[in-house]
XYZ file of C-alpha atoms in Angstrom:
554
model
C 8.938 58.482 109.558
C 8.169 60.047 106.167
C 10.798 60.575 103.493
C 10.393 64.376 103.623
C 10.982 64.377 107.387
C 14.142 62.284 106.987
C 15.328 64.668 104.275
C 14.688 67.676 106.492
C 16.539 66.120 109.459
C 19.552 65.282 107.304
C 19.512 68.725 105.720
C 19.236 70.405 109.117
C 22.050 68.329 110.608
C 24.487 68.874 107.714
C 23.728 72.599 107.474
C 24.004 73.272 111.197
C 27.297 71.352 111.373
C 28.723 73.348 108.445
C 27.600 76.608 110.031
C 29.220 75.483 113.299
C 32.527 74.806 111.547
C 32.292 78.135 109.742
C 31.563 79.976 112.973
C 34.382 78.150 114.755
C 36.977 79.232 112.194
C 35.716 82.812 112.025
C 35.629 83.070 115.820
C 39.210 81.811 116.085
C 40.408 84.523 113.711
C 38.318 87.082 115.546
C 40.183 86.171 118.730
C 43.493 86.585 116.911
C 42.512 90.091 115.805
C 41.524 90.899 119.392
C 45.150 90.317 120.398
C 46.026 93.625 118.742
C 45.859 97.040 120.342
C 42.455 98.663 120.405
C 42.087 101.755 118.272
C 39.658 104.612 118.554
C 37.867 104.961 115.235
C 36.246 108.284 114.401
C 32.577 107.703 113.682
C 32.008 109.794 110.528
C 29.209 107.417 109.578
C 28.085 109.351 106.510
C 31.556 109.539 104.964
C 32.243 105.891 105.741
C 28.964 104.670 104.272
C 29.543 106.722 101.126
C 33.006 105.223 100.670
C 31.604 101.771 101.453
C 28.906 102.083 98.802
C 31.321 103.373 96.158
C 34.024 100.780 96.680
C 31.936 97.717 97.610
C 28.935 98.076 95.330
C 30.607 100.280 92.719
C 33.793 98.148 92.703
C 35.738 101.304 91.764
C 39.141 100.073 92.925
C 38.801 96.850 90.940
C 38.033 98.804 87.795
C 41.543 100.291 87.837
C 42.261 97.086 85.908
C 39.184 97.129 83.682
C 39.361 93.529 82.448
C 39.657 91.877 85.830
C 37.355 94.538 87.301
C 34.503 93.663 84.950
C 35.148 89.969 85.584
C 34.913 90.516 89.343
C 31.738 92.620 89.048
C 30.064 89.764 87.157
C 31.063 87.288 89.865
C 30.128 89.666 92.708
C 26.649 90.538 91.501
C 26.159 87.090 90.005
C 26.578 85.459 93.391
C 24.157 87.910 94.980
C 21.551 86.853 92.416
C 22.393 83.168 92.753
C 21.907 83.253 96.517
C 18.212 83.692 95.817
C 18.434 80.816 93.354
C 20.181 78.626 95.923
C 17.483 79.394 98.471
C 14.817 78.555 95.898
C 16.529 75.252 95.025
C 16.850 74.238 98.679
C 13.191 75.003 99.385
C 12.142 73.089 96.247
C 14.041 70.016 97.446
C 12.615 70.201 100.958
C 8.946 70.683 100.028
C 9.073 68.559 96.861
C 7.875 71.172 94.365
C 8.587 74.702 93.211
C 6.912 77.657 94.863
C 4.165 79.317 92.891
C 5.427 82.897 92.539
C 4.290 85.418 89.900
C 7.022 86.100 87.352
C 9.028 83.065 88.437
C 9.854 82.176 84.805
C 11.651 85.514 84.377
C 13.654 84.928 87.550
C 14.685 81.546 86.093
C 15.867 83.305 82.933
C 17.860 85.843 84.986
C 19.451 83.067 87.023
C 20.499 81.061 83.974
C 21.962 84.094 82.205
C 23.860 84.833 85.418
C 25.203 81.264 85.513
C 26.425 81.604 81.931
C 28.131 84.939 82.665
C 29.813 83.580 85.804
C 31.150 80.546 83.923
C 32.531 82.865 81.230
C 34.124 85.025 83.915
C 35.769 81.987 85.514
C 37.078 80.830 82.126
C 38.641 84.255 81.679
C 40.082 84.117 85.223
C 41.656 80.762 84.410
C 43.072 82.200 81.180
C 44.675 85.162 82.976
C 46.198 82.971 85.646
C 47.422 79.954 83.652
C 47.692 80.961 79.986
C 48.430 84.681 80.051
C 50.338 83.996 83.318
C 50.175 87.447 84.869
C 53.119 87.762 87.240
C 51.016 89.226 90.029
C 48.723 86.177 90.213
C 49.642 83.075 92.187
C 49.290 79.636 90.657
C 48.681 76.267 92.296
C 45.838 74.383 93.934
C 45.204 76.865 96.745
C 44.408 79.917 94.604
C 42.642 77.688 92.051
C 40.326 75.755 94.352
C 37.703 78.472 94.069
C 37.563 77.878 90.303
C 36.519 74.264 90.911
C 34.044 75.247 93.620
C 32.326 77.793 91.392
C 32.342 75.617 88.265
C 30.776 72.597 89.975
C 28.390 74.817 91.900
C 27.106 76.261 88.617
C 26.979 72.792 87.065
C 24.951 71.408 89.985
C 22.415 74.245 89.629
C 21.920 73.480 85.921
C 21.700 69.721 86.466
C 19.272 70.109 89.397
C 17.096 72.431 87.358
C 17.212 70.085 84.393
C 16.107 67.054 86.413
C 13.390 69.169 88.020
C 12.010 70.027 84.589
C 12.127 66.337 83.602
C 10.290 65.454 86.792
C 7.573 67.977 85.961
C 7.447 66.989 82.290
C 8.518 70.378 80.949
C 10.148 70.806 77.551
C 12.499 73.363 76.080
C 11.881 77.007 77.009
C 13.575 80.223 75.924
C 13.177 81.460 79.505
C 15.240 78.521 80.810
C 17.769 77.826 78.020
C 20.310 75.879 80.087
C 18.104 73.657 82.238
C 15.606 73.014 79.457
C 18.418 72.046 77.081
C 19.601 69.555 79.694
C 16.053 68.241 80.022
C 15.739 67.786 76.264
C 19.041 65.880 76.158
C 17.804 63.421 78.839
C 14.169 63.327 77.751
C 14.061 59.513 77.617
C 14.534 58.835 81.338
C 11.550 58.025 83.570
C 10.059 60.442 86.136
C 11.372 58.204 88.928
C 14.914 58.384 87.520
C 14.518 62.151 87.119
C 13.530 62.392 90.800
C 16.630 60.400 91.815
C 18.789 62.609 89.606
C 17.240 65.751 91.075
C 17.848 64.789 94.702
C 21.357 63.522 93.940
C 22.315 66.803 92.249
C 20.424 68.699 95.001
C 22.625 67.119 97.679
C 25.752 67.694 95.585
C 24.813 71.366 95.255
C 24.175 71.694 98.999
C 27.428 69.948 99.981
C 29.495 72.054 97.555
C 27.844 75.222 98.880
C 28.495 74.282 102.519
C 32.051 73.109 101.778
C 32.729 76.453 100.130
C 31.286 78.147 103.220
C 33.731 76.301 105.491
C 36.633 76.885 103.091
C 36.118 80.655 102.803
C 37.493 81.778 106.203
C 40.461 79.403 105.900
C 41.680 80.878 102.623
C 42.249 84.185 100.897
C 38.499 84.203 100.193
C 37.970 85.305 103.780
C 38.037 88.747 102.167
C 34.428 88.122 101.144
C 33.585 88.752 104.809
C 36.399 90.991 106.034
C 36.915 93.297 103.043
C 33.560 95.127 103.335
C 34.193 95.599 107.068
C 37.733 96.766 106.350
C 36.533 99.341 103.838
C 33.870 100.561 106.243
C 36.437 101.010 109.032
C 39.266 102.476 106.964
C 40.617 105.906 107.781
C 38.730 108.851 106.375
C 41.386 111.448 107.186
C 44.099 112.821 104.896
C 45.823 110.227 102.746
C 49.350 109.569 103.964
C 48.898 110.975 107.450
C 50.780 108.906 110.021
C 49.815 108.375 113.631
C 51.957 110.009 116.290
C 53.779 108.222 119.088
C 53.560 109.404 122.660
C 57.268 109.580 123.359
C 56.623 110.858 126.883
C 54.856 107.657 127.938
C 57.000 106.481 130.852
C 55.305 103.065 130.906
C 56.223 102.250 127.305
C 58.810 99.481 127.104
C 59.333 99.930 123.378
C 58.148 102.051 120.484
C 56.782 100.927 117.162
C 55.924 97.319 116.350
C 58.338 94.651 117.526
C 55.896 91.765 117.821
C 52.664 90.928 116.048
C 50.509 91.950 119.038
C 51.839 95.518 118.761
C 49.767 96.098 115.644
C 46.300 97.567 116.086
C 43.173 95.475 115.600
C 42.379 97.459 112.455
C 45.819 96.635 111.032
C 45.226 92.964 111.797
C 41.899 93.138 109.989
C 43.932 94.212 106.959
C 45.850 90.926 107.124
C 42.695 88.859 106.733
C 41.255 91.155 104.067
C 44.064 90.581 101.578
C 42.786 88.864 98.429
C 46.327 88.128 97.163
C 45.550 89.744 93.810
C 49.082 91.165 93.578
C 47.980 94.588 92.366
C 49.934 96.289 95.142
C 53.145 94.464 94.277
C 52.812 95.001 90.530
C 52.578 98.772 91.090
C 55.251 99.026 93.797
C 58.258 101.041 92.501
C 60.578 99.245 94.914
C 59.486 95.813 93.657
C 59.583 96.636 89.940
C 63.155 97.913 90.313
C 64.320 94.616 91.786
C 64.111 95.360 95.515
C 63.103 92.673 98.003
C 59.824 94.323 98.967
C 56.508 92.842 97.879
C 53.589 94.590 99.635
C 51.362 91.564 99.075
C 53.862 89.117 100.575
C 54.430 91.506 103.473
C 50.727 91.329 104.342
C 50.402 87.563 103.840
C 53.506 86.807 105.925
C 52.172 88.947 108.760
C 48.782 87.215 108.407
C 50.278 83.728 108.588
C 52.430 84.688 111.567
C 49.385 86.110 113.372
C 47.443 82.912 112.653
C 50.234 80.696 113.976
C 50.924 82.737 117.090
C 47.256 83.444 117.737
C 46.405 79.737 117.712
C 48.892 79.145 120.517
C 47.902 82.155 122.616
C 44.150 81.509 122.363
C 44.338 77.687 122.151
C 41.875 77.914 119.262
C 42.755 75.992 116.126
C 42.463 78.135 112.982
C 41.824 75.131 110.758
C 39.031 72.668 110.056
C 39.761 69.821 110.262
C 42.540 70.596 112.734
C 44.340 67.269 112.277
C 44.952 68.041 108.599
C 47.121 70.985 109.624
C 48.919 69.466 112.578
C 52.282 70.717 111.312
C 50.960 74.286 111.462
C 50.372 74.365 115.194
C 52.219 77.646 115.594
C 54.299 76.483 118.560
C 57.423 77.891 116.925
C 55.775 81.308 116.505
C 57.165 82.448 119.873
C 60.671 81.481 118.839
C 60.854 83.710 115.773
C 61.478 87.425 115.612
C 58.893 89.459 113.747
C 61.619 91.650 112.252
C 64.295 89.324 110.970
C 62.515 85.975 110.740
C 59.087 86.980 109.416
C 59.859 90.320 107.759
C 63.422 91.213 106.804
C 64.961 94.629 107.375
C 65.795 94.775 103.677
C 62.086 94.656 102.836
C 61.256 97.437 105.278
C 63.925 99.834 104.064
C 63.058 99.255 100.406
C 59.695 101.023 100.773
C 59.535 104.567 99.380
C 56.248 105.263 101.240
C 54.628 106.400 97.983
C 51.398 104.526 98.893
C 50.825 103.366 95.345
C 50.097 99.947 96.857
C 47.239 101.410 98.895
C 45.860 103.277 95.899
C 45.654 99.981 93.987
C 44.359 97.748 96.800
C 40.689 96.842 96.164
C 40.004 95.928 99.814
C 41.328 99.056 101.524
C 44.524 97.623 103.013
C 47.035 100.147 104.366
C 50.547 98.825 103.860
C 52.730 101.852 104.567
C 51.618 102.425 108.166
C 52.674 98.907 109.044
C 56.085 99.404 107.448
C 56.575 102.703 109.281
C 55.583 101.105 112.609
C 58.115 98.334 112.047
C 60.769 100.917 111.123
C 59.982 102.855 114.281
C 60.778 99.790 116.340
C 64.072 99.325 114.512
C 65.105 102.963 114.923
C 63.716 103.930 118.325
C 63.979 100.622 120.189
C 66.777 98.680 118.505
C 68.773 101.605 117.135
C 69.067 99.857 113.765
C 69.127 101.742 110.469
C 71.006 101.509 107.154
C 74.204 103.547 107.126
C 73.042 105.954 104.417
C 69.781 106.611 106.216
C 71.530 107.129 109.518
C 73.925 109.606 107.938
C 71.046 111.524 106.327
C 69.189 111.823 109.629
C 72.335 112.909 111.458
C 72.817 115.608 108.835
C 69.219 116.760 109.270
C 69.680 116.891 113.021
C 72.952 118.833 112.833
C 72.618 120.976 109.714
C 68.891 120.879 108.919
C 69.325 119.108 105.572
C 70.044 115.481 104.556
C 73.344 116.252 102.766
C 75.076 117.864 105.719
C 75.663 121.170 103.907
C 76.324 124.033 106.293
C 73.036 125.418 107.614
C 74.420 128.937 107.126
C 74.377 128.348 103.370
C 70.637 127.616 103.228
C 69.839 131.140 101.998
C 72.779 131.197 99.584
C 70.371 130.542 96.718
C 68.984 134.079 97.061
C 72.189 135.743 95.876
C 72.761 133.125 93.201
C 69.390 133.508 91.470
C 68.923 137.206 92.204
C 72.343 138.873 92.514
C 70.923 142.341 91.723
C 67.998 142.032 94.170
C 65.380 142.529 91.483
C 63.034 139.984 93.071
C 63.172 141.532 96.526
C 63.549 138.251 98.398
C 63.564 139.241 102.060
C 63.739 137.318 105.305
C 61.101 137.532 108.021
C 63.383 139.852 109.946
C 63.792 142.204 106.985
C 60.078 142.190 106.154
C 58.111 141.637 109.386
C 54.882 142.772 107.692
C 54.891 139.851 105.230
C 51.622 138.095 104.424
C 52.961 134.706 103.321
C 55.923 132.733 104.600
C 57.626 130.986 101.693
C 59.011 127.762 103.187
C 61.634 126.842 100.584
C 62.664 123.420 101.857
C 65.980 121.630 101.577
C 65.647 120.687 97.903
C 64.591 124.184 96.905
C 67.491 125.680 98.857
C 70.394 123.378 97.984
C 69.590 121.313 94.878
C 70.555 123.058 91.626
C 67.622 121.710 89.610
C 65.103 122.455 92.340
C 66.408 126.010 92.624
C 64.951 126.646 89.163
C 61.527 125.858 90.612
C 62.227 128.169 93.564
C 63.263 130.923 91.183
C 60.140 130.520 89.039
C 57.849 130.521 92.073
C 59.411 133.682 93.488
C 58.946 135.401 90.113
C 55.273 134.369 90.084
C 54.682 135.781 93.559
C 56.330 139.041 92.565
C 54.236 139.276 89.407
C 51.125 138.663 91.489
C 52.132 141.324 93.988
C 52.165 138.941 96.946
C 53.945 140.062 100.090
C 56.153 137.189 101.219
C 59.286 136.438 103.200
C 61.578 133.493 103.870
C 63.151 132.209 107.067
C 66.588 132.201 105.453
C 69.185 130.379 107.490
C 66.697 129.928 110.315
C 64.705 127.455 108.203
C 64.933 123.804 109.212
C 63.840 120.523 107.683
C 60.072 119.941 107.860
C 60.614 116.489 109.408
C 58.921 114.484 106.654
C 62.008 112.345 105.952
C 62.781 111.433 109.593
C 59.146 110.529 110.245
C 58.897 108.172 107.274
C 62.234 106.597 108.132
C 60.929 105.788 111.588
C 62.716 108.443 113.639
C 59.626 109.853 115.302
C 61.745 111.543 117.973
C 63.599 113.708 115.436
C 60.367 114.484 113.592
C 58.639 115.721 116.739
C 61.699 117.744 117.672
C 61.750 119.453 114.259
C 57.986 119.928 114.382
C 58.135 121.681 117.745
C 61.098 123.823 116.661
C 59.357 124.900 113.451
C 56.106 125.689 115.249
C 58.039 127.803 117.758
C 59.660 129.687 114.860
C 56.283 130.256 113.187
C 54.900 131.648 116.419
C 57.955 133.821 116.952
C 57.442 135.584 113.633
C 53.639 135.498 113.828
C 53.262 133.401 110.696
C 49.706 133.461 109.363
C 49.987 131.751 105.983
C 52.572 129.367 104.546
C 53.315 128.468 100.925
C 55.778 125.892 99.662
C 56.714 124.234 96.368
C 57.609 120.941 98.078
C 54.693 118.443 98.150
C 56.201 116.581 101.108
C 56.494 119.762 103.142
C 52.964 120.776 102.154
C 51.542 117.437 103.309
C 53.501 117.465 106.565
C 52.510 121.012 107.509
C 48.882 120.629 106.528
C 48.121 117.139 107.805
C 50.689 116.115 110.425
C 51.736 119.255 112.311
C 48.254 120.123 113.681
C 48.036 116.954 115.800
C 51.288 117.734 117.607
C 50.388 121.399 117.894
C 47.153 120.509 119.665
C 48.841 117.845 121.791
C 51.526 120.282 122.992
C 48.715 122.441 124.340
C 46.803 119.478 125.756
C 43.894 120.165 123.420
C 42.001 117.398 121.657
C 42.423 117.800 117.869
C 39.200 115.851 117.358
C 36.943 118.495 118.856
C 38.546 121.888 118.235
C 39.458 124.274 115.457
C 42.484 126.252 116.645
C 45.126 128.689 115.532
C 48.862 128.415 114.962
C 50.482 131.753 115.609
C 48.326 134.853 115.348
C 45.471 134.447 112.941
C 46.541 131.328 110.998
C 43.563 129.047 111.121
C 44.305 125.330 111.410
C 41.536 122.899 110.609
C 40.953 119.992 112.929
C 42.716 116.833 111.619
C 39.302 115.189 111.391
């Protein structure tokens, strides 16, 4: 048996085994994701591919932090280039010589410049994590293992290339500054020793590469695989729009998310896409003001719980080698409560639903929907809510505003800002021929500071000659607050009541100074309006009232 055949057999065996281990780990996590509820994803291929190209290849989210963004771009594109170099090195070792390709010397130059840039990027990454000590970055061997993998991978490429040049008798070259410098430094060794050095470093390079391959799906670096998929599958609808619950489902035993399997498969894909960069947490207003919530830790705790519970349900170990993680069997996963043991209620109620975390996330994770789903379970299934929140929702239900002020005082602001009726603020009953309904909102009606905004807006509409009217004391809360606090029942009740009022007065156009009301009316009401008429919102453009065109939520 020739030496080259033995080399090929060993290479084939080691590579296939590593690919098997990689596939085994990925398949186990795939089965865990399959435990979630299926979700119908709108196709919208063109919009998804555009977003995919911008965020994956343009790295736009990462560039929100320019320093780390540039560092990551160097690593991202550097590894794409080096994959060709790795393939070239493997082929060279197997056939015993380099391929004769036109322009190969320039590819060597590109590869070596890339190696230098990647090493510089990793030095900077180490500086940010261990010297600058950014609070959002974790420290320890787990988040740092990739630094060692990449450093020794780059070193093995340079050493292999250097010994290859020695074996071929090449000297220093400006087109191969790193490997030729290595060759010059070891110029005294014999060709036989150079051959031994080449194949030793060749095997080291291969084993590091395959070890990294097996490590990736077992660490936060799984995002290399899942993040592009996650970005491709992310929602393309209005930002902040929440999914509706079918509260009339008689077969439903609970509402919201009370156990990990209640999440959708797309939400579970988010868990494994998290890169643990901490950008979400560093920009979270709840976290920076000392609250318990950390969006990053929320995702990672849900991920770890899914991994533990999934390994028991599927009988597929998530780790290679399995014996090294025997204490992480997940048997206790059935004994813990998702809300209470894994995620605390204090964390859930700290969220302001501002979605700043999602705006910062470079891999397209959606944190707020998960928090709202967990809140829904607390409110609708367990009847649990902080006292202040419960009081606010009771006030909205009884008086139409969160402070419990008498609903008959909602239009009191009209007399206070316009006692002489110079602005001609009329209700829909007084001016049935109005063109625009001015939906004032609770803040604009009751809050003294917000009334100044209401006053200014009314003056602008009068100056512009716009025919408008208000609902007066018939106006109710839009439902935005109940929905984001998890009380989907109250939201849908308010939504249906408001839609009935709009239809009663033949509302065609609505204006409001409240951004929450604007979002709720524009993006969240149409779905329930279509559902109440048993019409699919995904295929139709309909009308609310007489003549008010409502775009399909898609």
